[in-house]
Short mmCIF file of C-alpha atoms in Angstrom, two decimals:
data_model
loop_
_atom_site.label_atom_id
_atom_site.label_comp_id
_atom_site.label_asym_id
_atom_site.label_seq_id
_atom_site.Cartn_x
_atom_site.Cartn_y
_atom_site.Cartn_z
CA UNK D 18 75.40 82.40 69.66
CA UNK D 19 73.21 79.60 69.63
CA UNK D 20 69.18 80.09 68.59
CA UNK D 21 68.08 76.74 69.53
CA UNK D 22 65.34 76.60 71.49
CA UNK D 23 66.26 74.02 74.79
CA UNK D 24 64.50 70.96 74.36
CA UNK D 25 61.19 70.23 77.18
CA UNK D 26 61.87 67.42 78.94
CA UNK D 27 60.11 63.83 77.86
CA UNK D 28 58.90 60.83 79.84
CA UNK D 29 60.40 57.96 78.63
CA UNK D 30 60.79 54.16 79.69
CA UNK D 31 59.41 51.26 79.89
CA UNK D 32 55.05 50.84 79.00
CA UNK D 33 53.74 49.13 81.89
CA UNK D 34 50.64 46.50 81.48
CA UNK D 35 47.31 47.33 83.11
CA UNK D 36 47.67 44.45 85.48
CA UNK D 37 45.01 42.04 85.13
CA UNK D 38 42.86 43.10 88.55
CA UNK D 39 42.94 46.42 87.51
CA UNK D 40 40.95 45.25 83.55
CA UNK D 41 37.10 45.87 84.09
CA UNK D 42 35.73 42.39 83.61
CA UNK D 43 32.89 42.05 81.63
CA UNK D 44 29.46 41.45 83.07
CA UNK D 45 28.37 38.32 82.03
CA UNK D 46 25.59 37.25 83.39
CA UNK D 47 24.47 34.62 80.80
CA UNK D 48 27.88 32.69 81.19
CA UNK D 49 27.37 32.78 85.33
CA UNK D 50 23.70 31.65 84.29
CA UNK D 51 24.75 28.72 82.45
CA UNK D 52 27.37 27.41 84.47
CA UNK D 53 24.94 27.37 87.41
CA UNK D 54 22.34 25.63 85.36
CA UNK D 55 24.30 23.24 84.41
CA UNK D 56 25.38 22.12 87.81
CA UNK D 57 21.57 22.10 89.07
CA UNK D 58 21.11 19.77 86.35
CA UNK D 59 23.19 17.16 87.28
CA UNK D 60 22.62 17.35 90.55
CA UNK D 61 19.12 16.82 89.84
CA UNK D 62 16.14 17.07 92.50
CA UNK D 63 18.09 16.19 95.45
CA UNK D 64 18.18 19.55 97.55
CA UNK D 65 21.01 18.50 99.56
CA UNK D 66 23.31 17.69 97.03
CA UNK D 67 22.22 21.00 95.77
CA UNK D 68 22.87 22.81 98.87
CA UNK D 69 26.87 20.93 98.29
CA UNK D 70 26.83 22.50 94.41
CA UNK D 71 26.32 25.83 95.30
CA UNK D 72 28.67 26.10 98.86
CA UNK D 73 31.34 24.64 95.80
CA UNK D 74 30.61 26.98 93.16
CA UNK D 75 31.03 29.75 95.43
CA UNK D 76 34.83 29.23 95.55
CA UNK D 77 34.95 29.27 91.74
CA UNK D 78 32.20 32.02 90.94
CA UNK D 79 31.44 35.14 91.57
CA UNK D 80 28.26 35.12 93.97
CA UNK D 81 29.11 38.72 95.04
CA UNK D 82 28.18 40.54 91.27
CA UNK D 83 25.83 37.87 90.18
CA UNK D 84 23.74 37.43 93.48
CA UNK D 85 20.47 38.74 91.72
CA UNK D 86 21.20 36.24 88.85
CA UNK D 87 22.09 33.66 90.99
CA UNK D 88 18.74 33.93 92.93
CA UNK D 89 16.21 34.30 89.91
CA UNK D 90 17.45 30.82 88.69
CA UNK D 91 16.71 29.36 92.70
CA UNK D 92 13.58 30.90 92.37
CA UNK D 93 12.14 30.58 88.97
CA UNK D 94 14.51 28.56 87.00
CA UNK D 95 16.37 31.34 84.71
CA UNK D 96 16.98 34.91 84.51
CA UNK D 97 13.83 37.17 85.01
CA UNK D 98 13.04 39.63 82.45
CA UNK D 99 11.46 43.32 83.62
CA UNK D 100 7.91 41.67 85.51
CA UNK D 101 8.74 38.93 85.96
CA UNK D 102 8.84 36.66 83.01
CA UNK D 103 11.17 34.15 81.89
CA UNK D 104 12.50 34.65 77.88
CA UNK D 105 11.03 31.58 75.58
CA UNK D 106 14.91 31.47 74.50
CA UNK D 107 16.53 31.67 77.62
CA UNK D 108 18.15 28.40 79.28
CA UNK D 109 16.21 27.30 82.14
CA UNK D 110 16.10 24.64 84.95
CA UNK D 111 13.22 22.23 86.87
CA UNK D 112 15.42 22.46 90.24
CA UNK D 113 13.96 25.65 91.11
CA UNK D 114 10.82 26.81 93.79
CA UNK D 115 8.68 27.12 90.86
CA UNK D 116 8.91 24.07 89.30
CA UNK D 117 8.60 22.24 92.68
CA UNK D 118 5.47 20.97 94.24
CA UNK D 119 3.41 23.19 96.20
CA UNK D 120 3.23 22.11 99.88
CA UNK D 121 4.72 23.28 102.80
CA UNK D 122 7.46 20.49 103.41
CA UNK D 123 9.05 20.96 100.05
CA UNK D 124 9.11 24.91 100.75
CA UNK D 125 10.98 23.78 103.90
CA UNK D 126 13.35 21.80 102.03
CA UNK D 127 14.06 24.65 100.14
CA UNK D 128 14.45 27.21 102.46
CA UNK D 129 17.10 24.98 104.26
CA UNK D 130 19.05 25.70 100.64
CA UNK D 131 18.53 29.16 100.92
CA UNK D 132 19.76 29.67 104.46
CA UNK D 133 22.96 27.01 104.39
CA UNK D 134 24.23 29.18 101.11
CA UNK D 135 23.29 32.63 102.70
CA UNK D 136 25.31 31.22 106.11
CA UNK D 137 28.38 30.11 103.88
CA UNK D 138 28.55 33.63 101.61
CA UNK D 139 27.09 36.39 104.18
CA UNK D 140 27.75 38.81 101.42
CA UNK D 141 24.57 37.76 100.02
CA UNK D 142 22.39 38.60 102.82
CA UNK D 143 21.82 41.86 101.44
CA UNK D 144 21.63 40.95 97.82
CA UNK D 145 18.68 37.99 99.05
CA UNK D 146 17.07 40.63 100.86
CA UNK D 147 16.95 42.78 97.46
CA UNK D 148 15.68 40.17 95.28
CA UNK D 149 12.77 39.32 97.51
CA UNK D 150 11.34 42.51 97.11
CA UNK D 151 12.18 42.41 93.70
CA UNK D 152 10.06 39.12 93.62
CA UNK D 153 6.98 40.56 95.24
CA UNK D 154 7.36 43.44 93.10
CA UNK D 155 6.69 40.74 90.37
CA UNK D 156 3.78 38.88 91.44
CA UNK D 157 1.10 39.87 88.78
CA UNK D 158 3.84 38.19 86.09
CA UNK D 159 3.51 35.26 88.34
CA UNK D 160 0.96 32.16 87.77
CA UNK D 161 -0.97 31.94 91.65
CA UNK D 162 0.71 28.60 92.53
CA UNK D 163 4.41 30.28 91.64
CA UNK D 164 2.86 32.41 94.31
CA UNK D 165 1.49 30.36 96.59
CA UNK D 166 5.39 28.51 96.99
CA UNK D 167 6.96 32.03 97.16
CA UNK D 168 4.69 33.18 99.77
CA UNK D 169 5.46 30.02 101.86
CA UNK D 170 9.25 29.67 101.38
CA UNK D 171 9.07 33.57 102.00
CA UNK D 172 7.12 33.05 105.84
CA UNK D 173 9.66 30.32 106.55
CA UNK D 174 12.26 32.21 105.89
CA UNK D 175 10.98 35.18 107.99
CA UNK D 176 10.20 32.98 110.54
CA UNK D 177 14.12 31.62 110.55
CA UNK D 178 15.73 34.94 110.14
CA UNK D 179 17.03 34.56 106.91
CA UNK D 180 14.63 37.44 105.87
CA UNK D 181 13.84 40.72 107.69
CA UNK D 182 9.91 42.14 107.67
CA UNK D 183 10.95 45.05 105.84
CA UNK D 184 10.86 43.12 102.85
CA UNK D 185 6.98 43.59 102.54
CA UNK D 186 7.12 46.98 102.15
CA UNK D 187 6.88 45.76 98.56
CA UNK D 188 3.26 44.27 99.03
CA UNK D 189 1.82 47.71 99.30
CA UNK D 190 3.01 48.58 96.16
CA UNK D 191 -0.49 49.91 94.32
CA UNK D 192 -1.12 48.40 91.51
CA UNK D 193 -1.14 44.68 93.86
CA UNK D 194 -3.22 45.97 96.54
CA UNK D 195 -5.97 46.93 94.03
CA UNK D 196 -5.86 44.03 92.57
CA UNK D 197 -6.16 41.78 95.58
CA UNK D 198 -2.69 39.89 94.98
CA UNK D 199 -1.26 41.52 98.11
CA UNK D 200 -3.63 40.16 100.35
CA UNK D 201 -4.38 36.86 98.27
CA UNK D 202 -0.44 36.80 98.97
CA UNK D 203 -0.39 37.97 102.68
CA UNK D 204 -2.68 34.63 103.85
CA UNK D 205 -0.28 32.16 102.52
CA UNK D 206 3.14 33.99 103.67
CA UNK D 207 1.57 34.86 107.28
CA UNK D 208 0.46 30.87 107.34
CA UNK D 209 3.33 29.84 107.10
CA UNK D 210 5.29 32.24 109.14
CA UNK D 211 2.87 31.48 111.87
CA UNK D 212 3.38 27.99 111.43
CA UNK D 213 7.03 28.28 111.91
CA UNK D 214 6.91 30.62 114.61
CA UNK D 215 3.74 31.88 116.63
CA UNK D 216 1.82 35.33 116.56
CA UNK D 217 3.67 36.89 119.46
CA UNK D 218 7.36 36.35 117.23
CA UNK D 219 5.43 37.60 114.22
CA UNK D 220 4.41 40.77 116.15
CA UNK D 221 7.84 41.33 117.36
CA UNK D 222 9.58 41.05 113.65
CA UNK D 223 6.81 43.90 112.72
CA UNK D 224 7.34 46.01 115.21
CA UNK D 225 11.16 46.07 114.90
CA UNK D 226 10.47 47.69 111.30
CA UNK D 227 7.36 49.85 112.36
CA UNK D 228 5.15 47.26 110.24
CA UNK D 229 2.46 46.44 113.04
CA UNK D 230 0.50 49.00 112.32
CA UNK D 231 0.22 49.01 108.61
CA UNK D 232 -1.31 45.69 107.88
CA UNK D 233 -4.33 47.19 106.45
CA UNK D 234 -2.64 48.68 103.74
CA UNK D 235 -2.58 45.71 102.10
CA UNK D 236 -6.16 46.28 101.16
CA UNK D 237 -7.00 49.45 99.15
CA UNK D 238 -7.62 52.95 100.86
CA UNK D 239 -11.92 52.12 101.24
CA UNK D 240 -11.50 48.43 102.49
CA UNK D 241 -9.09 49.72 104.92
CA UNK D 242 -11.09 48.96 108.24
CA UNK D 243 -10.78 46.05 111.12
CA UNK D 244 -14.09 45.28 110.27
CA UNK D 245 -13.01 44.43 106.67
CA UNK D 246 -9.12 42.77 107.58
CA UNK D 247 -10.94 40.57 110.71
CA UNK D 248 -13.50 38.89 108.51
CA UNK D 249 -10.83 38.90 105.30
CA UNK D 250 -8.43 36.66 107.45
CA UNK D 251 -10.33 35.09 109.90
CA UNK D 252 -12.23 33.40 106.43
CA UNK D 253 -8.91 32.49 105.31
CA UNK D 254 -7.93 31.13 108.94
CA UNK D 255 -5.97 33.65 110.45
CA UNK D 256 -7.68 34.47 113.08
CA UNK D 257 -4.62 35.40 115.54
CA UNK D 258 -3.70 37.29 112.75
CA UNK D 259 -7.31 39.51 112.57
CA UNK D 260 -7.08 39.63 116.77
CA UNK D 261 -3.72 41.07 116.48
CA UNK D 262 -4.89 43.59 114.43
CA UNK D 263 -8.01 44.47 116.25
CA UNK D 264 -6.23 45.04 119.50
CA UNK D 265 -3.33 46.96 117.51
CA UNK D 266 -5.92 49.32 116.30
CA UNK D 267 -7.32 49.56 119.92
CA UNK D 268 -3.53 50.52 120.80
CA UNK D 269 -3.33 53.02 118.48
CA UNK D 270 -6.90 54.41 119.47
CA UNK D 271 -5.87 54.25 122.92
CA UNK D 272 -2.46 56.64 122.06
CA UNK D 273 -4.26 59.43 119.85
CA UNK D 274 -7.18 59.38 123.04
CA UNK D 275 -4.98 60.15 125.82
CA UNK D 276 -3.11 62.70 122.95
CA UNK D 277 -6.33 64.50 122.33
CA UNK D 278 -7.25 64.21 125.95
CA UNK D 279 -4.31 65.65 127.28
CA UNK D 280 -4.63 68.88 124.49
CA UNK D 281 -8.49 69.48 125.32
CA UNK D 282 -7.52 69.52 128.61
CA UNK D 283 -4.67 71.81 128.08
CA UNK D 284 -6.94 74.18 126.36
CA UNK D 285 -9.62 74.01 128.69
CA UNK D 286 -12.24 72.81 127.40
CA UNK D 287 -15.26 72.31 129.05
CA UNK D 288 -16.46 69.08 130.21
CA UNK D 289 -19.17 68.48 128.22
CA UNK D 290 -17.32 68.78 125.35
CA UNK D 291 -14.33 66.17 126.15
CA UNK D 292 -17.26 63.42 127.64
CA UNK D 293 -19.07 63.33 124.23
CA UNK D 294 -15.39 63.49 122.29
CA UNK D 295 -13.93 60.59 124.81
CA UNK D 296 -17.90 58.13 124.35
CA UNK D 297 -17.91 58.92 120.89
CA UNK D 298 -14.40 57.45 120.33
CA UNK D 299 -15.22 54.50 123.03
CA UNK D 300 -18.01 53.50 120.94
CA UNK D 301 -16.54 54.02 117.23
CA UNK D 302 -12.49 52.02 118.46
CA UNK D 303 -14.99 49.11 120.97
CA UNK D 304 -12.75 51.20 124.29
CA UNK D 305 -14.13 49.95 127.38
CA UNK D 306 -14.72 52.39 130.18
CA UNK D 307 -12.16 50.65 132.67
CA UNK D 308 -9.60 51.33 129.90
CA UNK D 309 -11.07 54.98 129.62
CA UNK D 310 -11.22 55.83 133.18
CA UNK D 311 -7.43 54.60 133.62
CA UNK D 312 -6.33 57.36 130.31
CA UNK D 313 -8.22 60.01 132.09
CA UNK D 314 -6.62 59.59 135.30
CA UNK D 315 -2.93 59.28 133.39
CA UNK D 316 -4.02 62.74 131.41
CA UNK D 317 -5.35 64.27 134.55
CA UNK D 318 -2.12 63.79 136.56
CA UNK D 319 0.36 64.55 134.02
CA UNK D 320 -1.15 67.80 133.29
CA UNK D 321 0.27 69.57 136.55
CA UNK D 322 3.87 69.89 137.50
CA UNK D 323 3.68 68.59 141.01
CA UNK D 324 4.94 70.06 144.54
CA UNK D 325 8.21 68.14 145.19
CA UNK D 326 7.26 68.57 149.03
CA UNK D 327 5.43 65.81 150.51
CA UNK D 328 3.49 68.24 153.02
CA UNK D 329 2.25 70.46 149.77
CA UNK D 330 1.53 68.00 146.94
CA UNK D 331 -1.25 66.23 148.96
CA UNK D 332 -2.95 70.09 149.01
CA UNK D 333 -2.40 70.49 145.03
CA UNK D 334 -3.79 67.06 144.55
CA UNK D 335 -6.69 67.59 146.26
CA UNK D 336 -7.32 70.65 144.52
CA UNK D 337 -6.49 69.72 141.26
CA UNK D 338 -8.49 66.40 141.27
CA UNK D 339 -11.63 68.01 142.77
CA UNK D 340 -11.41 69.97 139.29
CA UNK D 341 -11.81 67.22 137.50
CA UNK D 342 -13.89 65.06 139.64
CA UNK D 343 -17.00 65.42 137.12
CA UNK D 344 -15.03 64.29 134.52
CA UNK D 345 -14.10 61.18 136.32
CA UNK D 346 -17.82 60.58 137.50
CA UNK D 347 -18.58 60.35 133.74
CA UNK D 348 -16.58 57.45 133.32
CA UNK D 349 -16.91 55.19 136.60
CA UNK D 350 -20.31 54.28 136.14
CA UNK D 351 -19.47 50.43 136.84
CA UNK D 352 -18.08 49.01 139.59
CA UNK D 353 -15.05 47.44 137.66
CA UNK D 354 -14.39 51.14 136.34
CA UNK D 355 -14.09 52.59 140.09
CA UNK D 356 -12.25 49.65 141.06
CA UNK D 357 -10.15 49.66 138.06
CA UNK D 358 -9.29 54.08 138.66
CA UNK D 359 -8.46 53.03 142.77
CA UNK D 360 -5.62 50.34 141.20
CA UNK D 361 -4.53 53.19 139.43
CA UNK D 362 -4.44 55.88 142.18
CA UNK D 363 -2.86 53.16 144.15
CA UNK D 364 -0.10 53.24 141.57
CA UNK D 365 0.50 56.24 140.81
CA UNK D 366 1.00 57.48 144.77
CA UNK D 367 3.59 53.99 145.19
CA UNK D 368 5.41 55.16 142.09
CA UNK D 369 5.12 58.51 142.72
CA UNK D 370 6.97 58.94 146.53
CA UNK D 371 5.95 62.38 146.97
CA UNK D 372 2.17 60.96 146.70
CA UNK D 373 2.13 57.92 149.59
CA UNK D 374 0.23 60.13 152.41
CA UNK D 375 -1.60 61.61 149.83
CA UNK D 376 -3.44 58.31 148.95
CA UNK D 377 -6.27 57.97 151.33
CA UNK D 378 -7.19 61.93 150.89
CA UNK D 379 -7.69 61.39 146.88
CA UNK D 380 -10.39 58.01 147.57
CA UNK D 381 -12.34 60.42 150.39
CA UNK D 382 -12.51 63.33 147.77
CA UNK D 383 -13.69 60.97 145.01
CA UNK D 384 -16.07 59.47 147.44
CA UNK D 385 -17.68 62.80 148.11
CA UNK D 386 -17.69 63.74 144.69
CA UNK D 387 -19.17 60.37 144.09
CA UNK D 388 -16.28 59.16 141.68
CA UNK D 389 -16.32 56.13 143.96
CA UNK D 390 -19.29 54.30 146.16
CA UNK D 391 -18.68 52.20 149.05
CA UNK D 392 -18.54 48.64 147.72
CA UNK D 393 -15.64 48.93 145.49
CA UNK D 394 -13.55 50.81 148.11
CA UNK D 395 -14.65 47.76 150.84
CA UNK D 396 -13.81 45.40 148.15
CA UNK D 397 -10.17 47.31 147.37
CA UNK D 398 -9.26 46.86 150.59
CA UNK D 399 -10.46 43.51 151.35
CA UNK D 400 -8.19 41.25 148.71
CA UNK D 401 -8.77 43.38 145.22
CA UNK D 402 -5.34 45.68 146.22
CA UNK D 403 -2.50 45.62 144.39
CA UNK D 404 0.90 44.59 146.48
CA UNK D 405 2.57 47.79 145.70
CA UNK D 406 2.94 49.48 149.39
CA UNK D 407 -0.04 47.61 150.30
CA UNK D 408 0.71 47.72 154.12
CA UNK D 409 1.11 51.88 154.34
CA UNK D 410 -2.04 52.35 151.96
CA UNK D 411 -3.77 49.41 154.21
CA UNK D 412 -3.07 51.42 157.42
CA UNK D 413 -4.39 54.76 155.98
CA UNK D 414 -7.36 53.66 154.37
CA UNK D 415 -8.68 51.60 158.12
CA UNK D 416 -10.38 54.42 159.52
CA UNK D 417 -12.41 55.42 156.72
CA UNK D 418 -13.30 51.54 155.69
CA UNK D 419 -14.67 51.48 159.02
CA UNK D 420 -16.76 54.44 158.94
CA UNK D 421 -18.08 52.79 155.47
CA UNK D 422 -18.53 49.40 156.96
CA UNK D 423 -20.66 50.96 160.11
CA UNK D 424 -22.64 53.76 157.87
CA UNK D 425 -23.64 50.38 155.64
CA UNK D 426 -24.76 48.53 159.08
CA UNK D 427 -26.69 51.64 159.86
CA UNK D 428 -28.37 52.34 156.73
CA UNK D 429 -29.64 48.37 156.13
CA UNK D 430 -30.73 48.40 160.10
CA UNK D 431 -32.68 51.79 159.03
CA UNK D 432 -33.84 49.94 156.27
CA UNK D 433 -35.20 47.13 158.08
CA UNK D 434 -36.65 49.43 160.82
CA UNK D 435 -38.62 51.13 158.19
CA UNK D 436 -40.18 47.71 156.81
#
């Protein structure tokens, strides 16, 4: 009988190689660094043969894992250290931002660089994006014309595209606000985007990343007003710049208004209450009262859900509106105001189908309540109407602009008769 224990079974063959692809190649960054270097140096100053060097080298290195290396020597000559310093024994090169002059053309020049080698590798879009707000992240390590030519080559190249407005997210980093370098920073970059482009395209790249309304942050938490951002950039020529701002801020005043409006309402509040709220916050955000009148109107009407039967809602308007006819008198004391809440009523019942025969019922109530006086109603109808359903609000408004027109005759004859 045999003891022997069976034998397991055993791999055995032939050792394979780790193919090459598969061997983690080492990060180099020094090598990449000097081989890119070296290349800017003989091409010298030229930026177009520059642009030609790097769409070459692209072929032969690897742009894709050195991007952020690749971009610190564009930008300042060398690797950057942690803040933004170069080593005293690191290899560096003149044919960078920073060592070129400090004007607008040359910043031009540059950015042409930037955008024909982010065109030709799109995989470095991303990596770009990164090392910008890396860069502003850096600015205190920075001498103030280093950032003087960032902050231009950085508004041309919002301006362009190359660059998204998300990137300053980075300016409102703390420590640079308190210190004034954001906003120092801001006037040169918004210069030169506005240069490029105009304030309208400026206000549409912040809006697309919910920037518009955050431009005072650049200043700290107890400069933070429009008072203090106008007069900071209109000094420094900006003024589109502080007018945007001003009327953004009258936006957003506008929006938490017609908010709080709509919730005092809700709640029932009494009047008195919500006409010192809505002139304290017309005089504190510079709200005029047309603009006021026309948010009271909006909160009024969107409070109720409405009839959908045309031969009820006119009934439930009436009602409703009388309700609120003091409030409305508290804000029509001008003639522009009354004029500007008829445009609006005019609106709403063209907009609103349910509302057209309704139209002329609202202006009598509000001219009994004394919402509205006779000469903006004459002047409605005679050429200050909007074209929306003009003819059908024409027609049911002729009977009672006559009655006006003849109790005016009658009142100046009484008038005369009494002199």
């Amino acid at each position: 009988m045999n003891n022997q224990k069976p034998q397991k079974p055993t791999l055995s063959g032939q050792r394979f190689k780790t193919r090459k692809r598969d061997e983690k190649e080492r990060f180099d960054p020094t090598q990449f660094q000097d081989c890119i270097i070296q290349g800017l140096t003989e091409t010298g100053t030229d930026l177009e043969a520059v642009a030609k060097f790097l769409d070459a080298s692209g072929a032969k290195l690897d742009y894709r894992r050195y991007a952020e290396t690749l971009f610190d020597i564009l930008v300042a000559g060398g690797m950057l250290a942690p803040g933004g310093t170069l080593a005293d024994d690191m290899t560096r090169t003149n044919v960078c931002v920073f060592a070129a002059q400090e004007d607008l053309e040359t910043m031009q020049a540059f950015a042409q660089v930037f955008n024909k080698l982010i065109r030709r590798y799109k995989y470095l879009e991303k990596g770009f994006e990164d090392e910008v707000k890396k860069l502003l992240l850096f600015l205190k390590g920075f001498s103030e014309s280093e950032r003087n030519k960032l902050a231009m080559l950085t508004g041309i190249l919002l301006a362009n595209g190359t660059l998204n407005a998300s990137i300053l997210n980075s300016l409102y980093n703390e420590n640079l606000v308190k210190e004034g370098v954001s906003a120092a920073f801001a006037v040169k970059l918004f210069k030169s985007w506005i240069n490029e482009k105009d304030i309208n395209a400026v206000a549409v790249s912040l809006r697309k990343v919910n920037m518009d309304n955050r431009l005072m942050e650049l200043f700290p938490a107890n400069k933070q007003s429009v008072e203090h951002f106008s007069k900071y950039f209109t000094e420094a020529g900006l003024k589109e710049l502080s007018e945007y701002v001003r009327n953004q801020q009258t936006i957003g005043a506008r929006k938490e208004l017609q908010k709080e409006l709509q919730e005092q309402m809700s709640r029932g509040d009494p009047f008195k209450d919500i006409i010192l709220y809505v002139k304290e916050e017309m005089k504190k955000n510079n709200i005029s009262e047309q603009t006021v009148v026309a948010i009271i109107w909006s909160s009024v009407m969107s409070t109720v859900e409405w009839n959908k039967k045309e031969e009820l809602v006119a009934e439930q308007a009436i009602k409703h509106l009388k309700q609120y006819s003091p409030l409305l008198a508290a804000f029509t004391t001008q003639g522009q105001s009354e004029l500007t809440l008829l445009l609006k009523i005019q609106e709403y019942c063209y907009d609103n189908i349910h509302f057209m025969k309704a139209f002329q019922k609202i202006v009598v109530l509000f001219y009994k309540a004394e919402v509205l006086s006779e000469e903006p109603i004459l002047k409605w109808y005679k050429d200050a109407h909007l074209a929306k359903g003009k003819s059908v609000f024409l027609e049911q408004m002729k009977k009672f602009v006559e009655w006006l027109k003849n109790a005016e005759e009658e009142s100046e004859s009484e008038g005369e008769e009494g002199d």
